[in-house]
PDB file of C-alpha atoms in Angstrom:
ATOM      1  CA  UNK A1207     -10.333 -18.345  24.896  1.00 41.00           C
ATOM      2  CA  UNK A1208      -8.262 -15.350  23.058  1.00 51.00           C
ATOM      3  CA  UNK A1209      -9.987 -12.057  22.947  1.00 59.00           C
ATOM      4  CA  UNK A1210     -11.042 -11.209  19.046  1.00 64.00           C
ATOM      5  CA  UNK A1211      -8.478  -8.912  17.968  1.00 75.00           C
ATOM      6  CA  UNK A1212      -9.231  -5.319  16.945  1.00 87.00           C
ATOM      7  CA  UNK A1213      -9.658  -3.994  13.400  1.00 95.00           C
ATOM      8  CA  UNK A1214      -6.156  -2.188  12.597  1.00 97.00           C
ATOM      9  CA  UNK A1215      -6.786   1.466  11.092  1.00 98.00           C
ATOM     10  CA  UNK A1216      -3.588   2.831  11.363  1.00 98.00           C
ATOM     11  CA  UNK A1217       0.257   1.997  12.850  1.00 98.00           C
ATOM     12  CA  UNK A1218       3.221   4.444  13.631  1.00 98.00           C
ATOM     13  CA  UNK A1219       7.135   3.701  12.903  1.00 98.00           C
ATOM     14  CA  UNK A1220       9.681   6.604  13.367  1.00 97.00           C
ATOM     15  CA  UNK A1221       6.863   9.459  13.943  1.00 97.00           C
ATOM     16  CA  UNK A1222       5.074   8.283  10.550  1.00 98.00           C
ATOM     17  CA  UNK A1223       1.176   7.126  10.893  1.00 98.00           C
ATOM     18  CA  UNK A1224       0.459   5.143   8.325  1.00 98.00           C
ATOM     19  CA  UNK A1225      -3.202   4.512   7.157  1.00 98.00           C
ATOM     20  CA  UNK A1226      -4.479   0.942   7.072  1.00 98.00           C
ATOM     21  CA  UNK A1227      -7.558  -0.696   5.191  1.00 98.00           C
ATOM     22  CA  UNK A1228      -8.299  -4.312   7.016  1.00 98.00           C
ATOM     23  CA  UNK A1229     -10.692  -6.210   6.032  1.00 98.00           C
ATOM     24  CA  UNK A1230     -12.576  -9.815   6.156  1.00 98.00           C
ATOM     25  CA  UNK A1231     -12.987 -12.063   9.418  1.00 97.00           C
ATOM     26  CA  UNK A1232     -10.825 -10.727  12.057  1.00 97.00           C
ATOM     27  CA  UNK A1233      -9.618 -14.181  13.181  1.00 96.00           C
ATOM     28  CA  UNK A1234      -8.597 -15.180   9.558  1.00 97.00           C
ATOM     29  CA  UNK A1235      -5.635 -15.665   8.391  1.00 97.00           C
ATOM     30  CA  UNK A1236      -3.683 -12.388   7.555  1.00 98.00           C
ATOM     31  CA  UNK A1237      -2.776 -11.454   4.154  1.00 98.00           C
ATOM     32  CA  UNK A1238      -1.003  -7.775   3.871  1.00 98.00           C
ATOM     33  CA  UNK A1239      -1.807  -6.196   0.671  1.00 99.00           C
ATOM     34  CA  UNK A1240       1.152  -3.858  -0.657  1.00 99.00           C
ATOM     35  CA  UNK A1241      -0.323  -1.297  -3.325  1.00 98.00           C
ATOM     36  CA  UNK A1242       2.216   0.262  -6.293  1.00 98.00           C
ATOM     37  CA  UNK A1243       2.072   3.314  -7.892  1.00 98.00           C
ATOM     38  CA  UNK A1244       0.430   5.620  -8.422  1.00 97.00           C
ATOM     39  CA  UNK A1245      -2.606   3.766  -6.066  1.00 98.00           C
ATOM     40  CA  UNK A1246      -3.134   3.100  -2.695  1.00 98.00           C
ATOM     41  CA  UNK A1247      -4.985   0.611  -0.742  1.00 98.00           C
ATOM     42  CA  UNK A1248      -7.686   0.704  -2.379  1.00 98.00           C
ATOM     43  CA  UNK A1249      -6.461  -0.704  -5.645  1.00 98.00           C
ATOM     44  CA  UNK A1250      -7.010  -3.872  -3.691  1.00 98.00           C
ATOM     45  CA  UNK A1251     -10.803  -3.841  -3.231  1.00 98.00           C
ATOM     46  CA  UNK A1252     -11.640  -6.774  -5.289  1.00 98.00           C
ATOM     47  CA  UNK A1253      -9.050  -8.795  -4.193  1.00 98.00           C
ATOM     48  CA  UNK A1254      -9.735  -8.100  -0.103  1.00 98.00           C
ATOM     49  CA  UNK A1255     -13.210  -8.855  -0.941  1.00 98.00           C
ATOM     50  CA  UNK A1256     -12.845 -12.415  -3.018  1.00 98.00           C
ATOM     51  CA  UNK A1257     -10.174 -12.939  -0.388  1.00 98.00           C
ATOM     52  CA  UNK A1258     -12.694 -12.651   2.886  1.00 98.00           C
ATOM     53  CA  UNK A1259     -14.883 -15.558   0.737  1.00 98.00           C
ATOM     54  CA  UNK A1260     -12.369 -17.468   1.708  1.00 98.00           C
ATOM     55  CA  UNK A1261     -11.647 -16.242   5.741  1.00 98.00           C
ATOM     56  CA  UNK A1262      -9.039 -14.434   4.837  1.00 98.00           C
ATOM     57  CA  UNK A1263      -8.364 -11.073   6.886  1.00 98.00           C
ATOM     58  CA  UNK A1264      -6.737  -8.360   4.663  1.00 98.00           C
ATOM     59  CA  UNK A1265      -4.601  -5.665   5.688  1.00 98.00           C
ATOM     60  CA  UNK A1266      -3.855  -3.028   3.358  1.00 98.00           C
ATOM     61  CA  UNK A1267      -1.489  -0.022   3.808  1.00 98.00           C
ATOM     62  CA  UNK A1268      -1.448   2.937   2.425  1.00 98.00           C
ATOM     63  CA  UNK A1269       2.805   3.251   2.263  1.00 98.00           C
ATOM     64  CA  UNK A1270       5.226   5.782   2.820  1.00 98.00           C
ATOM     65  CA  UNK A1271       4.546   8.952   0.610  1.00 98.00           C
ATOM     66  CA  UNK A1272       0.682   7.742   0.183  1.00 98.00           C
ATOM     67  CA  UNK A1273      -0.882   8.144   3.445  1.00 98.00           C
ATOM     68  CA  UNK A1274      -0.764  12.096   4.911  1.00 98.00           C
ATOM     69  CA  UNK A1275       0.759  11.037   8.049  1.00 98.00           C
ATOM     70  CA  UNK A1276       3.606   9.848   6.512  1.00 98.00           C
ATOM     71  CA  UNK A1277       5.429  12.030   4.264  1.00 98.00           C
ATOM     72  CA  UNK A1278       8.439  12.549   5.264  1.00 98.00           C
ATOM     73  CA  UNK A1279      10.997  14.657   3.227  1.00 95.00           C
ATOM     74  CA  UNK A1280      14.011  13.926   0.999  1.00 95.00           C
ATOM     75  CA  UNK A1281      14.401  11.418  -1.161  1.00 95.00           C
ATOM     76  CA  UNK A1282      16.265   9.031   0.927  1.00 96.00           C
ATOM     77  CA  UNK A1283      14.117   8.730   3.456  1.00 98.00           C
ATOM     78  CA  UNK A1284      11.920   6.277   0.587  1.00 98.00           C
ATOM     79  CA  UNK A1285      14.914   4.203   0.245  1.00 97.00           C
ATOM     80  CA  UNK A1286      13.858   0.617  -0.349  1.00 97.00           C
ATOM     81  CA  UNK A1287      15.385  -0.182   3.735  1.00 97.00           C
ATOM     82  CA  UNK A1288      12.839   1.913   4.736  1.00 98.00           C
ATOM     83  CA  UNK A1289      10.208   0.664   3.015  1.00 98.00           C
ATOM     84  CA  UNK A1290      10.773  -2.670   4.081  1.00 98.00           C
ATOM     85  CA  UNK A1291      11.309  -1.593   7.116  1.00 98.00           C
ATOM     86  CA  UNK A1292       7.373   0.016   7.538  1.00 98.00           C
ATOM     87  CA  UNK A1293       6.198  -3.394   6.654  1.00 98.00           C
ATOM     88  CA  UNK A1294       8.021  -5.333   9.012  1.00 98.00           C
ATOM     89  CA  UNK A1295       6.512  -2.698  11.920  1.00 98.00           C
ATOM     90  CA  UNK A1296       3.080  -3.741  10.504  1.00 98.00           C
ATOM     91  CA  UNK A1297       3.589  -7.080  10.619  1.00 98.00           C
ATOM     92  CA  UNK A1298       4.857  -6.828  13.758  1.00 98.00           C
ATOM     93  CA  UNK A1299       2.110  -4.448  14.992  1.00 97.00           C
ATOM     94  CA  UNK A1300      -0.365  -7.019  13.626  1.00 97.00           C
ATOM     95  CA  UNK A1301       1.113  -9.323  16.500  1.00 95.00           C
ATOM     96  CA  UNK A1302      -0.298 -12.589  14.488  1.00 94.00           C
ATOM     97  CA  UNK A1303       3.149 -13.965  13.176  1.00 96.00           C
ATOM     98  CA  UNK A1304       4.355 -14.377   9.910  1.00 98.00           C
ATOM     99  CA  UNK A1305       1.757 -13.397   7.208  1.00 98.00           C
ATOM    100  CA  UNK A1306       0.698 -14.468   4.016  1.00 98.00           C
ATOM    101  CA  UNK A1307       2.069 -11.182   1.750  1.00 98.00           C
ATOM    102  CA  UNK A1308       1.207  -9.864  -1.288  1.00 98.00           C
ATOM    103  CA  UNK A1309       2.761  -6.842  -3.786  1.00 98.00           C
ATOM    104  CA  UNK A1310       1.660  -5.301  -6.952  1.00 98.00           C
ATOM    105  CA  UNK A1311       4.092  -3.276  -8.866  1.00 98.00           C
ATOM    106  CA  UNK A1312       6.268  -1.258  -6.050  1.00 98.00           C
ATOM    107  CA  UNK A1313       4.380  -3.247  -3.195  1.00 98.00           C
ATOM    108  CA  UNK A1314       6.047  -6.199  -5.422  1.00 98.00           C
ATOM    109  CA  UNK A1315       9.670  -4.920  -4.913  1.00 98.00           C
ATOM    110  CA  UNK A1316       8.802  -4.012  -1.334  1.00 98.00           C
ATOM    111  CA  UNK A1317       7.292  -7.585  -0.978  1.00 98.00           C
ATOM    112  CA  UNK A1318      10.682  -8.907  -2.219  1.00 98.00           C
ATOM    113  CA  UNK A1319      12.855  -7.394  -0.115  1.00 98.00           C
ATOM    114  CA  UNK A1320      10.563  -8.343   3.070  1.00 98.00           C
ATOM    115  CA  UNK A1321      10.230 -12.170   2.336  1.00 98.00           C
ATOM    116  CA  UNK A1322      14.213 -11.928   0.675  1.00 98.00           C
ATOM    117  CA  UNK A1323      15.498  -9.976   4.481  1.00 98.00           C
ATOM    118  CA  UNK A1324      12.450 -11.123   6.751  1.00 98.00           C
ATOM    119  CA  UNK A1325      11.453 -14.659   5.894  1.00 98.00           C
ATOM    120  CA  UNK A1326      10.558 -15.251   9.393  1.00 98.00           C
ATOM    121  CA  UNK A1327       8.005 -13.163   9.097  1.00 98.00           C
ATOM    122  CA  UNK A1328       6.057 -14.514   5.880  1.00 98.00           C
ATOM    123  CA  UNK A1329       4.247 -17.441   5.347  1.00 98.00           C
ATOM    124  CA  UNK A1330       4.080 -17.439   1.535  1.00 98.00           C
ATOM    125  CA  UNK A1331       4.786 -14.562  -0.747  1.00 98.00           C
ATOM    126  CA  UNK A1332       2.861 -13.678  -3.702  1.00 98.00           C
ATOM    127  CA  UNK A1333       4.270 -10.752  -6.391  1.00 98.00           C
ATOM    128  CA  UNK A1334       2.374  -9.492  -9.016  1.00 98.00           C
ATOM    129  CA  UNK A1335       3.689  -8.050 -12.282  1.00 98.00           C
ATOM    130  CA  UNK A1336       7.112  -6.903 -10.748  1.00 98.00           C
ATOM    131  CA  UNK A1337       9.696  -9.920 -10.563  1.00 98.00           C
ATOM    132  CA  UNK A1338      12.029  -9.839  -8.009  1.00 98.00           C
ATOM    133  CA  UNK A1339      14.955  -6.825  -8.166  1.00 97.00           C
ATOM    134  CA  UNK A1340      17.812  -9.253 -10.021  1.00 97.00           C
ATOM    135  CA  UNK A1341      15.439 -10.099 -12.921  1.00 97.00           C
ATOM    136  CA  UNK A1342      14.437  -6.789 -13.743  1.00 97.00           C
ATOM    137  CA  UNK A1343      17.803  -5.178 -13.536  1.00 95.00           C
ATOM    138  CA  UNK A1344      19.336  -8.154 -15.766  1.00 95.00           C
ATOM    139  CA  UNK A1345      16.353  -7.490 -18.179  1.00 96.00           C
ATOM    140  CA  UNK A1346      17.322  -3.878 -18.349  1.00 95.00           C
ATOM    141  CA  UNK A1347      20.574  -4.290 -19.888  1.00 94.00           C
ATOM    142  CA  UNK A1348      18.366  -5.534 -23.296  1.00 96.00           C
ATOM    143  CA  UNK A1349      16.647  -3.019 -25.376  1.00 97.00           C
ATOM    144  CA  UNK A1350      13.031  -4.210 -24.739  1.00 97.00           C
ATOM    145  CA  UNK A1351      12.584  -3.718 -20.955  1.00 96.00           C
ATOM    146  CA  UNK A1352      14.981  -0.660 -21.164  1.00 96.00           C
ATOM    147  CA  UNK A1353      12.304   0.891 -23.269  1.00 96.00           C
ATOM    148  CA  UNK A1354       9.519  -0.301 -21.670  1.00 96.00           C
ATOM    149  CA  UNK A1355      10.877   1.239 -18.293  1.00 96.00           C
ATOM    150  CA  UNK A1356      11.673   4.957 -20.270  1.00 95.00           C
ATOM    151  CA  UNK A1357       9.494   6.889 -17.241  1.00 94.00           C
ATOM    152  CA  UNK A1358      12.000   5.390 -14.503  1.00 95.00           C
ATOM    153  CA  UNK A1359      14.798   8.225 -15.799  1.00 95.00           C
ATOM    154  CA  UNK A1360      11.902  10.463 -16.391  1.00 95.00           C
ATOM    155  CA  UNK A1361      10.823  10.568 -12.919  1.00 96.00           C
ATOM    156  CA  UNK A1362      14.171  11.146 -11.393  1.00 95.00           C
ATOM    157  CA  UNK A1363      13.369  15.021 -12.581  1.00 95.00           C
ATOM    158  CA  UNK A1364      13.079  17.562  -9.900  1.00 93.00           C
ATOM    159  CA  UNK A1365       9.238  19.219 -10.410  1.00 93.00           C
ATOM    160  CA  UNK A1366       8.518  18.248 -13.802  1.00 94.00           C
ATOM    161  CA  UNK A1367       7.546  14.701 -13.753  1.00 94.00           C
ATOM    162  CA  UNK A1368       4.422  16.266 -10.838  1.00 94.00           C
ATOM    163  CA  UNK A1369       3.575  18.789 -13.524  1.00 91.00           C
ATOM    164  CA  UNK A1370       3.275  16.655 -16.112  1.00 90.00           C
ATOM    165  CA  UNK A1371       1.431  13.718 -13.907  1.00 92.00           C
ATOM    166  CA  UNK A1372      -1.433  16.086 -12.519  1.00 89.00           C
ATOM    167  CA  UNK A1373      -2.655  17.722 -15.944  1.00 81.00           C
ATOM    168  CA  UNK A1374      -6.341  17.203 -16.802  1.00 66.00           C
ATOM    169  CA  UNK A1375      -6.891  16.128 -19.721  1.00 59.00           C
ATOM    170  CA  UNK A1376      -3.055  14.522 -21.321  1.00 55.00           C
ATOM    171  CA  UNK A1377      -0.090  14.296 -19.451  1.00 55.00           C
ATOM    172  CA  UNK A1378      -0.653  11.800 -16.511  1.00 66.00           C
ATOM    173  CA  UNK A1379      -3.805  10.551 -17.342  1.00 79.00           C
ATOM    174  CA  UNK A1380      -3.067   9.863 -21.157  1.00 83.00           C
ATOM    175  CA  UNK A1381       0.170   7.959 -20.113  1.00 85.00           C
ATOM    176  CA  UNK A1382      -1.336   5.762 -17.721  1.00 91.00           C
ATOM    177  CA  UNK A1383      -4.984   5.658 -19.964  1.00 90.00           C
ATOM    178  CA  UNK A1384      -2.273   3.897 -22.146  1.00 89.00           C
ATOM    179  CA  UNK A1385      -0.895   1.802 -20.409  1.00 92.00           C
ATOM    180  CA  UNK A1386      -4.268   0.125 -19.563  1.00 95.00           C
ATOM    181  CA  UNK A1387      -5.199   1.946 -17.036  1.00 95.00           C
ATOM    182  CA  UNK A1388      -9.341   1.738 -16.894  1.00 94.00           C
ATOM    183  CA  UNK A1389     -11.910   5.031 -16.487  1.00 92.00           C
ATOM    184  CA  UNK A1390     -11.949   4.058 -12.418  1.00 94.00           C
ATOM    185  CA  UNK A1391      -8.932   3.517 -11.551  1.00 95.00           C
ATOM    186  CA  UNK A1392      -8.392   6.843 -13.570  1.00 94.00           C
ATOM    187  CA  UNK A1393     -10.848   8.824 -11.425  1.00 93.00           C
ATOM    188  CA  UNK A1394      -9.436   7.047  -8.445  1.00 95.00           C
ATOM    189  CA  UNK A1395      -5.987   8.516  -9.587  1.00 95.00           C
ATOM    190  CA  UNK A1396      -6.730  11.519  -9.627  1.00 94.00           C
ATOM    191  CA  UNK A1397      -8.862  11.996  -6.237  1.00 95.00           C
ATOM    192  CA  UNK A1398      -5.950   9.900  -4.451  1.00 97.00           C
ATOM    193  CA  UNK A1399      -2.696  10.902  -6.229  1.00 96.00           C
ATOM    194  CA  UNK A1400      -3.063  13.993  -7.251  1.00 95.00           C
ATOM    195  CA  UNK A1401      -6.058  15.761  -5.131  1.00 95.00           C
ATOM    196  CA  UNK A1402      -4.897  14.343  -2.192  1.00 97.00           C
ATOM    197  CA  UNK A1403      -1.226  15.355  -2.071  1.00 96.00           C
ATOM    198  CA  UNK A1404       0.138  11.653  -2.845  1.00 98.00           C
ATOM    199  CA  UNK A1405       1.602  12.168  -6.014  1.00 97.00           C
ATOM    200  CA  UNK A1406       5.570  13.306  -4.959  1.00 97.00           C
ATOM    201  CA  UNK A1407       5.911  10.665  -1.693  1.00 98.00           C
ATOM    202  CA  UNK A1408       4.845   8.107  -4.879  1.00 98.00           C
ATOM    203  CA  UNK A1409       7.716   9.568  -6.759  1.00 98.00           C
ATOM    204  CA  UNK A1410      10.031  10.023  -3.847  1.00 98.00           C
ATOM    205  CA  UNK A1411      10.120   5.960  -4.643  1.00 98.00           C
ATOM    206  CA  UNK A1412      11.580   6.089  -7.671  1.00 97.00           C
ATOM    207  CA  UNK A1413      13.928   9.282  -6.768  1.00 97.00           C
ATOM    208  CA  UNK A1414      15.239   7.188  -3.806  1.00 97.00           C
ATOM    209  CA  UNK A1415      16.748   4.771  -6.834  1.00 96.00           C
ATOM    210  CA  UNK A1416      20.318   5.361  -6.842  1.00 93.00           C
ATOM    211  CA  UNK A1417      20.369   3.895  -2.599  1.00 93.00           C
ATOM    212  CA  UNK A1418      18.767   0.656  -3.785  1.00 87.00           C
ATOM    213  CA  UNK A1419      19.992  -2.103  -1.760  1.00 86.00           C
ATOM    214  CA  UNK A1420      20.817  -5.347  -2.846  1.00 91.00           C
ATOM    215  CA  UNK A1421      17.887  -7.974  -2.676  1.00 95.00           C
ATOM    216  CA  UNK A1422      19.082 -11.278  -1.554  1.00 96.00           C
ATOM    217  CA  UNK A1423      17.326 -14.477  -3.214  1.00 97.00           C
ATOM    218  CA  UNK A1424      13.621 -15.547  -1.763  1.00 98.00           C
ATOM    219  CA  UNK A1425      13.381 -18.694   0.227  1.00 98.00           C
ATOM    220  CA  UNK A1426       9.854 -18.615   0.881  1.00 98.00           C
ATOM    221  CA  UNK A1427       7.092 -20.471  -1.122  1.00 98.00           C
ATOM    222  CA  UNK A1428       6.749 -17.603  -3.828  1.00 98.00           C
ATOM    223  CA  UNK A1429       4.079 -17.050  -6.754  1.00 98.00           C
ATOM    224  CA  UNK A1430       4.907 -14.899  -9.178  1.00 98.00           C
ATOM    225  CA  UNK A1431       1.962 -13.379 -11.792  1.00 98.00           C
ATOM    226  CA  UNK A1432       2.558 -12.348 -15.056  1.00 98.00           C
ATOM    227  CA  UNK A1433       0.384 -10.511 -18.176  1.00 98.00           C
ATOM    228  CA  UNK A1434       1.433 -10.805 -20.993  1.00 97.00           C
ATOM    229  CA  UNK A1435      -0.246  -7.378 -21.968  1.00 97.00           C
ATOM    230  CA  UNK A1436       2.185  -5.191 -19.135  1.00 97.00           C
ATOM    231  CA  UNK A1437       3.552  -2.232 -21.074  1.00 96.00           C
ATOM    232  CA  UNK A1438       6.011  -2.010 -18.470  1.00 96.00           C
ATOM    233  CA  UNK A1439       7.674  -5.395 -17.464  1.00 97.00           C
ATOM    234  CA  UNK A1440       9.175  -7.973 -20.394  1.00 97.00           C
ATOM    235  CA  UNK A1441       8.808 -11.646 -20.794  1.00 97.00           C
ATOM    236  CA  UNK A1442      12.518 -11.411 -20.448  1.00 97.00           C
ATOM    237  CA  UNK A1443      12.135 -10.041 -16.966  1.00 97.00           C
ATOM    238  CA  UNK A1444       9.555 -12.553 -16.222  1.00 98.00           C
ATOM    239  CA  UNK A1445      11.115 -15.577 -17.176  1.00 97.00           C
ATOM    240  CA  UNK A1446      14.256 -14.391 -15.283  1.00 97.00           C
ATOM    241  CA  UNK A1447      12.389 -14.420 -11.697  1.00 97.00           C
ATOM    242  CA  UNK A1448      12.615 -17.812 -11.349  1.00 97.00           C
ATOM    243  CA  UNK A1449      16.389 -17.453 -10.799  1.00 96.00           C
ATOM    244  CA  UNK A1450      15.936 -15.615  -7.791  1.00 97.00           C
ATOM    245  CA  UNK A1451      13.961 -17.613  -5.505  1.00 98.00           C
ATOM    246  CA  UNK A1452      15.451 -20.914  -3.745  1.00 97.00           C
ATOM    247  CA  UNK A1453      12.138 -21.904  -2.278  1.00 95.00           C
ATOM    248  CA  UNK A1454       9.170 -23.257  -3.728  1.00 97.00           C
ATOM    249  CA  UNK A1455       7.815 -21.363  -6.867  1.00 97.00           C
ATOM    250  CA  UNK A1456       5.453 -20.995  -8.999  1.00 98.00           C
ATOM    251  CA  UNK A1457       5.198 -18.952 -12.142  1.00 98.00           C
ATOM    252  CA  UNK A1458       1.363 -17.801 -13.087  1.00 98.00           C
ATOM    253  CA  UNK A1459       0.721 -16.016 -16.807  1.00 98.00           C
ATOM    254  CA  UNK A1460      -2.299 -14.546 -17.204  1.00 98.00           C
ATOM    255  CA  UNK A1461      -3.546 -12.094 -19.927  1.00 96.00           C
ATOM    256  CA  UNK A1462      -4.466  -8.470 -19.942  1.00 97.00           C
ATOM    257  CA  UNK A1463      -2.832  -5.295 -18.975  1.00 97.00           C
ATOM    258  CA  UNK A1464      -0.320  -4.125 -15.868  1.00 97.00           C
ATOM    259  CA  UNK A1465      -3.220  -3.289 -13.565  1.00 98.00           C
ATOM    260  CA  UNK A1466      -4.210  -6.552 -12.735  1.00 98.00           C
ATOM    261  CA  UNK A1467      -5.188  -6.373  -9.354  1.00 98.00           C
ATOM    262  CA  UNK A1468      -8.226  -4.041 -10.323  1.00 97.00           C
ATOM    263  CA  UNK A1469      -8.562  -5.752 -13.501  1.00 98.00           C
ATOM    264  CA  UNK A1470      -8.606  -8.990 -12.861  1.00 98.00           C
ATOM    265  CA  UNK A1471      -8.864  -9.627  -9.148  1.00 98.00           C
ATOM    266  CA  UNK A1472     -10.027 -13.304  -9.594  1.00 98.00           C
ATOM    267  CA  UNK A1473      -6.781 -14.404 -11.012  1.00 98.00           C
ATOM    268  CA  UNK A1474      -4.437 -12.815  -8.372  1.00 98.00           C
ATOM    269  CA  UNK A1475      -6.824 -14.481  -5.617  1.00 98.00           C
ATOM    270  CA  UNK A1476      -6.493 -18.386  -7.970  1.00 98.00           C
ATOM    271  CA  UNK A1477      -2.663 -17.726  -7.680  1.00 98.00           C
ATOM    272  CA  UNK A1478      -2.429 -16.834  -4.125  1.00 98.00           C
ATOM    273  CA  UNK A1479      -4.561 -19.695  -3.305  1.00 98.00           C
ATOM    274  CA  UNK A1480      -2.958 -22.647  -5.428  1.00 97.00           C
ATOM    275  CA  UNK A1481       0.242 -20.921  -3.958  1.00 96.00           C
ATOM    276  CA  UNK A1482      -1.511 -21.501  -0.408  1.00 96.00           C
ATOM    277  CA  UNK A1483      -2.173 -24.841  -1.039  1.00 91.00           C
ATOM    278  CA  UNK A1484       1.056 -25.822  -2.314  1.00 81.00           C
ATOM    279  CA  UNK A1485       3.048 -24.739   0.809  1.00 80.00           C
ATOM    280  CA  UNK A1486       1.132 -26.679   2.852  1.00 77.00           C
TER     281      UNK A1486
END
């Protein structure tokens, strides 16, 4: 009989130690949970915990930038081949095979270049609110997602964009208070992001920009979900996903705001499942 396998709390790639949440029954099947910004791991609470109804085991990293062992310095070392690259060494470290994955703003375009590069290594692959890289770049070229996605060019400030993103009071929490953002997740913010030091490896993301690589189409069995409330990704954008992925996919629309998984947990775990089943 195989030994139970341990709970992961942390892996190493390249002298980084990165900080991992796992969750549910350990001899579930794995589902790695990649957070956006500004959150962590913990943005996935609700969803690790309706997922381990269902004997799932969750793993949830806290990414490059987020956790404190794994800051590194310069904007290119967040490139987006990096960032795939940590999730493949979980994966990997997780010694389990390919995974069930699933990404939530940045943790979506991370998610898409892992099952686009990596499909080996990923059973199905669910992305929430982000479509996959073509889409949204397409979308940009028409006024409505170029306005929506204003704070990208914003952020590529040296200094100012940290300034303005740890005030008390306006600033950071005004601007993401309006884009939905709820009184927890809030609090959360700023204890996580901005108390604990996160706040420029987040932005180091969006810095690292201009050495985006190319992300290939998705040939995995792919969900994509969708509110029609996100301030920060168009319809356009949306719709477009579906012209990036070969293999099976499914297109979920859902109401309410950007933050979906803390805001509606239920529906990202209804799409990941029907997603599930239809692989099979």
């Amino acid at each position: 009989m195989d030994a139970t396998p341990a709970r992961l709390t942390s892996f190493t790639r390249d002298g980084l130690t990165f900080d991992v949440t796992d969750a549910g029954p350990l001899d579930g099947d794995v589902v790695v949970l990649l957070h956006g910004f500004p959150q962590k791991a913990t943005s996935w609470a609700g969803v690790s915990a309706r997922l381990a109804e269902h004997s799932y085991r969750t793993v949830a990293p806290d990414q490059r930038g987020y956790s404190p062992g794994a800051r590194p310095r310069g904007r290119r070392a967040y490139r987006l081949a990096e960032l795939t690259a940590d999730v493949v060494a979980l994966i990997d470290r997780l010694g389990t095979g390919p995974v069930h994955l699933v990404g939530h703003d940045w943790g979506a375009n991370v998610g898409w270049s892992v099952a686009a590069h990596h499909p080996e290594r990923v059973r199905t692959w669910t992305a929430v609110s982000v479509p996959h890289p073509v889409a949204f770049s397409r979308a940009l070229r028409s006024a409505d997602q170029a306005r929506r996605s204003w704070y990208m060019a914003f952020f590529q400030l040296p200094r100012v964009p940290e300034l303005v993103l740890s005030r008390t009071g306006d600033g950071g929490p005004a601007l993401l208070a309006g884009a939905g953002m709820d009184h927890a997740a809030l609090e959360r913010y700023r204890h996580e992001m901005v108390d604990g030091g996160a706040l420029p490896g987040g932005l180091g993301w969006y810095r690292a920009l201009p050495f985006i690589s190319a992300t290939p189409r998705v040939t995995v069995p792919t969900t994509f979900v969708w509110s029609t409330g996100d301030s920060a990704i168009s319809r356009r954008a949306a719709q477009a996903c579906a012209g990036s992925v070969s293999g099976p996919y499914r297109f979920v629309e859902i109401g309410g705001t950007h933050w979906v998984p803390d805001q509606q947990p239920d529906a990202v775990v209804d799409a990941f499942l029907a997603g599930v089943d239809g692989s099979r």
